[in-house]
GROMACS .gro file of N, CA and C in nm:
model
  219
    1PHE      N    1   0.343  -0.175   1.066
    1PHE     CA    2   0.328  -0.129   1.210
    1PHE      C    3   0.176  -0.089   1.256
    2GLN      N    4   0.161  -0.070   1.374
    2GLN     CA    5   0.015  -0.047   1.423
    2GLN      C    6   0.030   0.101   1.491
    3ASP      N    7  -0.099   0.168   1.479
    3ASP     CA    8  -0.118   0.282   1.550
    3ASP      C    9  -0.175   0.237   1.690
    4ALA      N   10  -0.206   0.360   1.762
    4ALA     CA   11  -0.265   0.345   1.884
    4ALA      C   12  -0.407   0.267   1.913
    5LYS      N   13  -0.476   0.263   1.793
    5LYS     CA   14  -0.600   0.193   1.776
    5LYS      C   15  -0.581   0.069   1.724
    6LEU      N   16  -0.458   0.010   1.710
    6LEU     CA   17  -0.432  -0.127   1.654
    6LEU      C   18  -0.460  -0.147   1.507
    7GLN      N   19  -0.461  -0.024   1.439
    7GLN     CA   20  -0.482  -0.046   1.280
    7GLN      C   21  -0.336  -0.074   1.215
    8ASN      N   22  -0.343  -0.154   1.121
    8ASN     CA   23  -0.223  -0.180   1.063
    8ASN      C   24  -0.196  -0.098   0.933
    9TYR      N   25  -0.075  -0.052   0.933
    9TYR     CA   26  -0.014   0.009   0.831
    9TYR      C   27   0.104  -0.046   0.763
   10ILE      N   28   0.117  -0.017   0.616
   10ILE     CA   29   0.244  -0.060   0.548
   10ILE      C   30   0.301   0.059   0.494
   11LEU      N   31   0.434   0.084   0.479
   11LEU     CA   32   0.487   0.188   0.420
   11LEU      C   33   0.580   0.120   0.331
   12LEU      N   34   0.542   0.159   0.194
   12LEU     CA   35   0.620   0.102   0.084
   12LEU      C   36   0.707   0.212   0.005
   13VAL      N   37   0.835   0.176   0.003
   13VAL     CA   38   0.943   0.274  -0.057
   13VAL      C   39   1.028   0.220  -0.174
   14ASN      N   40   1.033   0.307  -0.263
   14ASN     CA   41   1.138   0.269  -0.374
   14ASN      C   42   1.263   0.330  -0.343
   15ARG      N   43   1.351   0.228  -0.304
   15ARG     CA   44   1.493   0.272  -0.263
   15ARG      C   45   1.589   0.315  -0.371
   16ASP      N   46   1.535   0.293  -0.487
   16ASP     CA   47   1.611   0.328  -0.609
   16ASP      C   48   1.587   0.475  -0.628
   17TYR      N   49   1.686   0.577  -0.622
   17TYR     CA   50   1.663   0.715  -0.637
   17TYR      C   51   1.680   0.760  -0.790
   18LYS      N   52   1.683   0.658  -0.882
   18LYS     CA   53   1.705   0.698  -1.032
   18LYS      C   54   1.601   0.645  -1.098
   19ALA      N   55   1.544   0.521  -1.070
   19ALA     CA   56   1.453   0.459  -1.161
   19ALA      C   57   1.304   0.427  -1.095
   20GLU      N   58   1.197   0.441  -1.172
   20GLU     CA   59   1.065   0.419  -1.120
   20GLU      C   60   1.050   0.278  -1.087
   21LEU      N   61   0.970   0.244  -1.015
   21LEU     CA   62   0.922   0.110  -0.961
   21LEU      C   63   0.794   0.083  -1.004
   22ASN      N   64   0.760  -0.036  -1.093
   22ASN     CA   65   0.629  -0.065  -1.109
   22ASN      C   66   0.626  -0.225  -1.074
   23THR      N   67   0.524  -0.247  -0.977
   23THR     CA   68   0.516  -0.393  -0.916
   23THR      C   69   0.381  -0.416  -0.866
   24ASN      N   70   0.355  -0.549  -0.859
   24ASN     CA   71   0.228  -0.586  -0.803
   24ASN      C   72   0.270  -0.608  -0.646
   25THR      N   73   0.192  -0.565  -0.564
   25THR     CA   74   0.214  -0.572  -0.409
   25THR      C   75   0.137  -0.687  -0.388
   26ILE      N   76   0.192  -0.777  -0.302
   26ILE     CA   77   0.108  -0.896  -0.246
   26ILE      C   78   0.122  -0.916  -0.094
   27LEU      N   79  -0.013  -0.913  -0.054
   27LEU     CA   80  -0.028  -0.930   0.087
   27LEU      C   81  -0.092  -1.057   0.123
   28ALA      N   82  -0.028  -1.123   0.242
   28ALA     CA   83  -0.046  -1.271   0.267
   28ALA      C   84  -0.191  -1.308   0.291
   29LYS      N   85  -0.283  -1.216   0.319
   29LYS     CA   86  -0.417  -1.252   0.360
   29LYS      C   87  -0.504  -1.221   0.242
   30PRO      N   88  -0.629  -1.293   0.225
   30PRO     CA   89  -0.713  -1.266   0.120
   30PRO      C   90  -0.816  -1.169   0.176
   31LYS      N   91  -0.876  -1.098   0.063
   31LYS     CA   92  -0.997  -1.001   0.092
   31LYS      C   93  -0.953  -0.893   0.182
   32LEU      N   94  -0.843  -0.847   0.176
   32LEU     CA   95  -0.802  -0.721   0.267
   32LEU      C   96  -0.866  -0.594   0.184
   33MET      N   97  -0.893  -0.492   0.266
   33MET     CA   98  -0.916  -0.368   0.216
   33MET      C   99  -0.801  -0.273   0.239
   34VAL      N  100  -0.744  -0.226   0.138
   34VAL     CA  101  -0.628  -0.138   0.147
   34VAL      C  102  -0.668   0.006   0.117
   35TYR      N  103  -0.611   0.112   0.184
   35TYR     CA  104  -0.640   0.253   0.172
   35TYR      C  105  -0.504   0.317   0.173
   36GLU      N  106  -0.487   0.403   0.076
   36GLU     CA  107  -0.376   0.477   0.065
   36GLU      C  108  -0.391   0.608   0.144
   37ILE      N  109  -0.291   0.658   0.216
   37ILE     CA  110  -0.319   0.794   0.272
   37ILE      C  111  -0.263   0.890   0.200
   38ASP      N  112  -0.349   0.997   0.130
   38ASP     CA  113  -0.311   1.098   0.050
   38ASP      C  114  -0.216   1.188   0.095
   39LYS      N  115  -0.107   1.215   0.037
   39LYS     CA  116   0.002   1.301   0.080
   39LYS      C  117  -0.040   1.432   0.119
   40ASN      N  118  -0.138   1.479   0.031
   40ASN     CA  119  -0.184   1.626   0.026
   40ASN      C  120  -0.294   1.652   0.129
   41THR      N  121  -0.387   1.562   0.139
   41THR     CA  122  -0.489   1.585   0.229
   41THR      C  123  -0.493   1.507   0.361
   42GLY      N  124  -0.426   1.387   0.367
   42GLY     CA  125  -0.427   1.315   0.488
   42GLY      C  126  -0.552   1.214   0.503
   43GLU      N  127  -0.624   1.220   0.388
   43GLU     CA  128  -0.746   1.137   0.381
   43GLU      C  129  -0.714   1.002   0.317
   44PHE      N  130  -0.802   0.902   0.370
   44PHE     CA  131  -0.782   0.767   0.336
   44PHE      C  132  -0.860   0.733   0.201
   45VAL      N  133  -0.791   0.687   0.099
   45VAL     CA  134  -0.837   0.657  -0.034
   45VAL      C  135  -0.843   0.521  -0.073
   46LYS      N  136  -0.945   0.445  -0.085
   46LYS     CA  137  -0.956   0.291  -0.117
   46LYS      C  138  -0.891   0.274  -0.235
   47ILE      N  139  -0.818   0.184  -0.260
   47ILE     CA  140  -0.753   0.130  -0.389
   47ILE      C  141  -0.805   0.012  -0.435
   48ALA      N  142  -0.796  -0.017  -0.561
   48ALA     CA  143  -0.839  -0.138  -0.607
   48ALA      C  144  -0.746  -0.253  -0.572
   49THR      N  145  -0.811  -0.368  -0.533
   49THR     CA  146  -0.720  -0.484  -0.506
   49THR      C  147  -0.794  -0.603  -0.576
   50LYS      N  148  -0.708  -0.723  -0.604
   50LYS     CA  149  -0.766  -0.845  -0.652
   50LYS      C  150  -0.724  -0.936  -0.539
   51ASN      N  151  -0.807  -1.046  -0.549
   51ASN     CA  152  -0.768  -1.160  -0.457
   51ASN      C  153  -0.737  -1.279  -0.556
   52ARG      N  154  -0.601  -1.312  -0.534
   52ARG     CA  155  -0.538  -1.423  -0.611
   52ARG      C  156  -0.475  -1.524  -0.508
   53LYS      N  157  -0.515  -1.640  -0.537
   53LYS     CA  158  -0.452  -1.758  -0.467
   53LYS      C  159  -0.457  -1.734  -0.316
   54GLY      N  160  -0.571  -1.690  -0.269
   54GLY     CA  161  -0.562  -1.658  -0.131
   54GLY      C  162  -0.494  -1.547  -0.077
   55LYS      N  163  -0.461  -1.444  -0.146
   55LYS     CA  164  -0.381  -1.324  -0.119
   55LYS      C  165  -0.430  -1.205  -0.182
   56THR      N  166  -0.403  -1.094  -0.119
   56THR     CA  167  -0.459  -0.957  -0.165
   56THR      C  168  -0.336  -0.902  -0.257
   57VAL      N  169  -0.374  -0.865  -0.385
   57VAL     CA  170  -0.272  -0.813  -0.467
   57VAL      C  171  -0.325  -0.665  -0.514
   58PHE      N  172  -0.237  -0.578  -0.528
   58PHE     CA  173  -0.261  -0.445  -0.583
   58PHE      C  174  -0.128  -0.390  -0.660
   59LYS      N  175  -0.162  -0.316  -0.778
   59LYS     CA  176  -0.052  -0.263  -0.864
   59LYS      C  177   0.007  -0.146  -0.785
   60LEU      N  178   0.129  -0.124  -0.791
   60LEU     CA  179   0.187   0.009  -0.738
   60LEU      C  180   0.293   0.058  -0.823
   61THR      N  181   0.304   0.191  -0.847
   61THR     CA  182   0.401   0.263  -0.912
   61THR      C  183   0.464   0.366  -0.829
   62LEU      N  184   0.587   0.349  -0.803
   62LEU     CA  185   0.655   0.451  -0.708
   62LEU      C  186   0.763   0.528  -0.791
   63ALA      N  187   0.764   0.653  -0.788
   63ALA     CA  188   0.858   0.735  -0.847
   63ALA      C  189   1.002   0.708  -0.775
   64PRO      N  190   1.121   0.751  -0.852
   64PRO     CA  191   1.240   0.731  -0.778
   64PRO      C  192   1.260   0.785  -0.646
   65GLY      N  193   1.271   0.714  -0.538
   65GLY     CA  194   1.295   0.789  -0.383
   65GLY      C  195   1.173   0.803  -0.331
   66ASP      N  196   1.045   0.751  -0.384
   66ASP     CA  197   0.924   0.793  -0.319
   66ASP      C  198   0.874   0.676  -0.239
   67GLY      N  199   0.783   0.722  -0.144
   67GLY     CA  200   0.739   0.615  -0.058
   67GLY      C  201   0.579   0.671  -0.029
   68ARG      N  202   0.490   0.548  -0.003
   68ARG     CA  203   0.352   0.583   0.014
   68ARG      C  204   0.326   0.487   0.134
   69LEU      N  205   0.214   0.562   0.208
   69LEU     CA  206   0.154   0.488   0.331
   69LEU      C  207   0.026   0.420   0.313
   70PHE      N  208   0.002   0.305   0.348
   70PHE     CA  209  -0.118   0.230   0.320
   70PHE      C  210  -0.182   0.188   0.476
   71LEU      N  211  -0.309   0.194   0.470
   71LEU     CA  212  -0.385   0.139   0.602
   71LEU      C  213  -0.434  -0.002   0.544
   72VAL      N  214  -0.435  -0.100   0.617
   72VAL     CA  215  -0.473  -0.239   0.576
   72VAL      C  216  -0.577  -0.293   0.674
   73LYS      N  217  -0.686  -0.330   0.617
   73LYS     CA  218  -0.801  -0.377   0.716
   73LYS      C  219  -0.842  -0.511   0.651
   0.00000   0.00000   0.00000
């Protein structure tokens, strides 16, 4: 989704409320910068990404029922 400034966000959620999720998250465009919004401070924290086959990839672990919000540039 986008905010009023047309910045792109993604919300990733583990729908399993019993098991942790460990996955590679793949974004369709290369060389994107991804920032996680810290739940406690609301600050943007840049996360490590890799470019693979023209796509942006990052590892993600989500606790059972957890969700995380990311800003994508």
